[in-house]
PDB file of C-alpha atoms in Angstrom:
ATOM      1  CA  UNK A   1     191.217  38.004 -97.875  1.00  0.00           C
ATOM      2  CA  UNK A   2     191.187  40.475 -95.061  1.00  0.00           C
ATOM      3  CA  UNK A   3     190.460  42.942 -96.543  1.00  0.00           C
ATOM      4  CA  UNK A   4     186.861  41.969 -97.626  1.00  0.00           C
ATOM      5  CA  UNK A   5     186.334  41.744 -93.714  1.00  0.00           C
ATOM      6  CA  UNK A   6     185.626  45.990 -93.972  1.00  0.00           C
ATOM      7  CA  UNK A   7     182.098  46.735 -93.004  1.00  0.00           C
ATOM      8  CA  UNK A   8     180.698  47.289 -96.713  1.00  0.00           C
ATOM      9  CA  UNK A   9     183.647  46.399 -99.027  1.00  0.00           C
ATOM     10  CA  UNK A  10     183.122  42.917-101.016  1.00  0.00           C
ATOM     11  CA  UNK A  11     181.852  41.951-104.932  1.00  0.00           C
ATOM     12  CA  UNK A  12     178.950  42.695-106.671  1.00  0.00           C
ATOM     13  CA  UNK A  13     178.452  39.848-109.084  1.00  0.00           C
ATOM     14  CA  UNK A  14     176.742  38.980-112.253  1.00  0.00           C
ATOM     15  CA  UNK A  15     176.156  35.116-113.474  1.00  0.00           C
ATOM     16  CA  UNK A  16     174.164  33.474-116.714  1.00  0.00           C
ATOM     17  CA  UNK A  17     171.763  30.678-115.377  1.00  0.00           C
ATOM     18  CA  UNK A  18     173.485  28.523-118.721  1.00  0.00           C
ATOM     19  CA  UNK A  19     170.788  27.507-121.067  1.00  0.00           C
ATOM     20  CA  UNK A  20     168.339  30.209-120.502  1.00  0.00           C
ATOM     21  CA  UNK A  21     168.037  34.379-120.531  1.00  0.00           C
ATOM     22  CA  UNK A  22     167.522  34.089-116.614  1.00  0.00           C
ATOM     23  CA  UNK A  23     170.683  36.472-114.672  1.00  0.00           C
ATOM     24  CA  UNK A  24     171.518  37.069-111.300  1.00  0.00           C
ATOM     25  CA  UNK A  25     172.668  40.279-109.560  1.00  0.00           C
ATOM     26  CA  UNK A  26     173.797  39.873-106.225  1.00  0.00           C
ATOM     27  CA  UNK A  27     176.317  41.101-103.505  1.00  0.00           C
ATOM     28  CA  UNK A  28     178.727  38.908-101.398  1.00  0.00           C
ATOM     29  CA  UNK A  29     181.292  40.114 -98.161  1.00  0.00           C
ATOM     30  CA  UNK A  30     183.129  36.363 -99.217  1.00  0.00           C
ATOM     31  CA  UNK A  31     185.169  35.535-101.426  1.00  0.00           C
ATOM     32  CA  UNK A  32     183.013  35.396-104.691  1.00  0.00           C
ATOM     33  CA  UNK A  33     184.474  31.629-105.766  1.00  0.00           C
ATOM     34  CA  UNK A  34     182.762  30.645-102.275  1.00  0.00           C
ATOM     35  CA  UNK A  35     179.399  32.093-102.970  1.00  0.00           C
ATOM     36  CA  UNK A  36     179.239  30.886-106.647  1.00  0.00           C
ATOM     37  CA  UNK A  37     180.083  27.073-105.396  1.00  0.00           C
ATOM     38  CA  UNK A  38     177.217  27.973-102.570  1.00  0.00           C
ATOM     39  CA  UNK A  39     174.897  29.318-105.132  1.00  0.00           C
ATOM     40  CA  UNK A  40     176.340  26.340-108.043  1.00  0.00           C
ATOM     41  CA  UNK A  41     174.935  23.822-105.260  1.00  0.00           C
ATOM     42  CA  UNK A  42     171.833  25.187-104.873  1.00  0.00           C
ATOM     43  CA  UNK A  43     170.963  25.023-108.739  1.00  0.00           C
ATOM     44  CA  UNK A  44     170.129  22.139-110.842  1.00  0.00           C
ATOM     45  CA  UNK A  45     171.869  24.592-113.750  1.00  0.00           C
ATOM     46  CA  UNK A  46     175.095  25.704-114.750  1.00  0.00           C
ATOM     47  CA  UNK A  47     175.475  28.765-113.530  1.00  0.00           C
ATOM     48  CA  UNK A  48     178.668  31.055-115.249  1.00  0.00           C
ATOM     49  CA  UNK A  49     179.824  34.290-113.956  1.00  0.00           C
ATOM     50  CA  UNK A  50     179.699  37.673-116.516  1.00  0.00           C
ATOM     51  CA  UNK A  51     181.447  40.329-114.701  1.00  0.00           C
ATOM     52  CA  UNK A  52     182.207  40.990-111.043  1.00  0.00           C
ATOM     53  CA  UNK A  53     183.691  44.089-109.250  1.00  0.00           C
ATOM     54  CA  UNK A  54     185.214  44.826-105.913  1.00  0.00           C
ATOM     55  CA  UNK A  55     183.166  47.818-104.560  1.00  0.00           C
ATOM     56  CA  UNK A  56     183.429  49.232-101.013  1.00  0.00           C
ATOM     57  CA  UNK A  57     179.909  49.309-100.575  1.00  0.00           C
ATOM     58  CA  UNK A  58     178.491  46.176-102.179  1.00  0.00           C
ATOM     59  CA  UNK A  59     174.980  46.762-100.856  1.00  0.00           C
ATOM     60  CA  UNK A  60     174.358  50.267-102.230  1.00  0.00           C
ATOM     61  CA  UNK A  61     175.432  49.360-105.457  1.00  0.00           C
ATOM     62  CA  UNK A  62     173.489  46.264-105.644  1.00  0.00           C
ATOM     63  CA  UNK A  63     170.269  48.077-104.644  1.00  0.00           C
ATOM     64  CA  UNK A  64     171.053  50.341-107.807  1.00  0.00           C
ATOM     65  CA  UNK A  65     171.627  47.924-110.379  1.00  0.00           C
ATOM     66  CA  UNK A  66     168.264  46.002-108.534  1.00  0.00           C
ATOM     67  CA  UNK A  67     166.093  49.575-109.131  1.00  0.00           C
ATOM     68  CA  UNK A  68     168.247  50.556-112.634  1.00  0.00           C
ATOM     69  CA  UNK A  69     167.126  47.061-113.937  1.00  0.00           C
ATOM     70  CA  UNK A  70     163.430  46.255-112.280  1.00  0.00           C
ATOM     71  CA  UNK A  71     161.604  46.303-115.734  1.00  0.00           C
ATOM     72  CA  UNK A  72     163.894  42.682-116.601  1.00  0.00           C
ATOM     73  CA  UNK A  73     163.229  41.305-112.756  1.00  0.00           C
ATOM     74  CA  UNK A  74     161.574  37.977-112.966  1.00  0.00           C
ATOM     75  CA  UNK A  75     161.781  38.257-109.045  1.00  0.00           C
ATOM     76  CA  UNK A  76     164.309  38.777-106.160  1.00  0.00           C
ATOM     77  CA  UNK A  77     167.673  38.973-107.767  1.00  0.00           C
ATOM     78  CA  UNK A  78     167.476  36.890-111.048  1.00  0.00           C
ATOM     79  CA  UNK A  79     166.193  38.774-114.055  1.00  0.00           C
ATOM     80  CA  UNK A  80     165.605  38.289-118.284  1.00  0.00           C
ATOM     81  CA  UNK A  81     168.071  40.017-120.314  1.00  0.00           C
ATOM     82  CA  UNK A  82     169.007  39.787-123.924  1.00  0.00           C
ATOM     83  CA  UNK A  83     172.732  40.132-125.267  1.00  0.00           C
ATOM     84  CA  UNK A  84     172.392  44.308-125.457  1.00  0.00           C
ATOM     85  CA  UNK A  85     170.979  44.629-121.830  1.00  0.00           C
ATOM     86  CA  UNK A  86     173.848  42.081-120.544  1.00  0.00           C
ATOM     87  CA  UNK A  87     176.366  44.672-122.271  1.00  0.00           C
ATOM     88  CA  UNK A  88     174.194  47.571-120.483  1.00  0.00           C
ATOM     89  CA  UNK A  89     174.131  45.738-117.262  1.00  0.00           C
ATOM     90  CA  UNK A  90     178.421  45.256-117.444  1.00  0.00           C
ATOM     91  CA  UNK A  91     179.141  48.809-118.178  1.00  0.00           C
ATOM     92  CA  UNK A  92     177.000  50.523-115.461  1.00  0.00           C
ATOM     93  CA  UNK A  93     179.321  47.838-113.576  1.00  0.00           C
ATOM     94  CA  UNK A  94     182.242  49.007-114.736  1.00  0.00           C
ATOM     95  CA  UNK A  95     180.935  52.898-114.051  1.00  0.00           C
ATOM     96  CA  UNK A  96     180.133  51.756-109.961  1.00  0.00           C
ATOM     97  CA  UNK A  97     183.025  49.343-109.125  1.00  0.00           C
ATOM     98  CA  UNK A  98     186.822  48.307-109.898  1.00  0.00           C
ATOM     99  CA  UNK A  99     186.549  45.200-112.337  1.00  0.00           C
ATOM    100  CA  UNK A 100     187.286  41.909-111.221  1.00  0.00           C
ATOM    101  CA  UNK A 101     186.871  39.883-114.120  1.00  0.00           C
ATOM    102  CA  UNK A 102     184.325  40.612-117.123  1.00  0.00           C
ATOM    103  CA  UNK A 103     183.942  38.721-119.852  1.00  0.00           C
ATOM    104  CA  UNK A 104     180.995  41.097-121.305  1.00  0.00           C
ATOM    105  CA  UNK A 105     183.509  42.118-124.081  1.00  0.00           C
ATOM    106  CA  UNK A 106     182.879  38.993-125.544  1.00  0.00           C
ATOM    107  CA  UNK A 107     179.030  38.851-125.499  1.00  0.00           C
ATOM    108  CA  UNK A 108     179.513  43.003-127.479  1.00  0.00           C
ATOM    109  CA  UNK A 109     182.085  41.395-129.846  1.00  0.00           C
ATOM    110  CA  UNK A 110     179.212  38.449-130.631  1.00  0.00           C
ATOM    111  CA  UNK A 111     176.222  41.098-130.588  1.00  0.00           C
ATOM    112  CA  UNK A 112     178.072  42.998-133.117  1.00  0.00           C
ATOM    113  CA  UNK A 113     179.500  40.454-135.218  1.00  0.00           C
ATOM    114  CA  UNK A 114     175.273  39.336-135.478  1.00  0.00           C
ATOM    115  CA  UNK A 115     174.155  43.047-135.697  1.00  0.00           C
ATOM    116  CA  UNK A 116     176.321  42.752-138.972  1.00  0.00           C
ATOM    117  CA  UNK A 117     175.236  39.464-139.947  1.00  0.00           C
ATOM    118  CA  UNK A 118     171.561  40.599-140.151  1.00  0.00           C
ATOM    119  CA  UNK A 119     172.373  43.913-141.855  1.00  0.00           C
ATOM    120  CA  UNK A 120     174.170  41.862-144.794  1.00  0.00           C
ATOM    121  CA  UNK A 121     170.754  39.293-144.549  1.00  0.00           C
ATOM    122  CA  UNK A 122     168.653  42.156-144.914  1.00  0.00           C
ATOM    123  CA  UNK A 123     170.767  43.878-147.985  1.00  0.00           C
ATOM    124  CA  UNK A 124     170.602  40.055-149.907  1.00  0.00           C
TER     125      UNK A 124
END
């Protein structure tokens, strides 16, 4: 835990507001289990994480994916995506940082698996 004390270094996190297409980008020099219970309390949602990474200079980065993502900003840090830009979104992650946990694999294994489903729709 000391470590995220360095002037800079902490996570760069990604979490689904459940039920909708609403995301959140944001940076944290704590422990990101802290900030999501901080941010978990300040929602009337469920709020799951996508992907985080440990970066040593969370607020750079975050000001990135903010500008490489402002056509999806609803406002601040929360934003619309569909299942493709979530995949975008978790591999210019995985370019900028060292992965902490992801679990964007999953949403590209369902896009896929209902990219196919409509292609055999479309041939019946």
């Amino acid at each position: 835990m000391g470590h995220q004390k360095k002037a800079g270094y902490g996570t760069v996190y990604f979490i689904k507001v459940e039920g909708t297409c609403t995301y959140k980008l944001g940076e944290t020099s704590r422990e990101f289990e802290i900030r999501l219970k901080e941010l978990s309390r300040q929602s009337s949602s469920l709020l799951t994480p996508v992907k985080t990474i440990l970066i040593t200079d969370r607020k750079t980065v975050e000001r990135r994916l903010l500008e490489a993502f402002k056509e999806n900003r609803l406002y601040g840090e929360l934003f619309n995506f569909d299942n493709h830009q979530v995949i975008e979104v978790c591999k210019v992650m995985d370019r900028l940082g060292i992965p902490e946990r992801s679990v964007y694999s999953s949403f590209q294994r369902m896009y896929f698996h209902l990219k196919e489903f409509n292609k055999r729709m479309e041939r019946s």
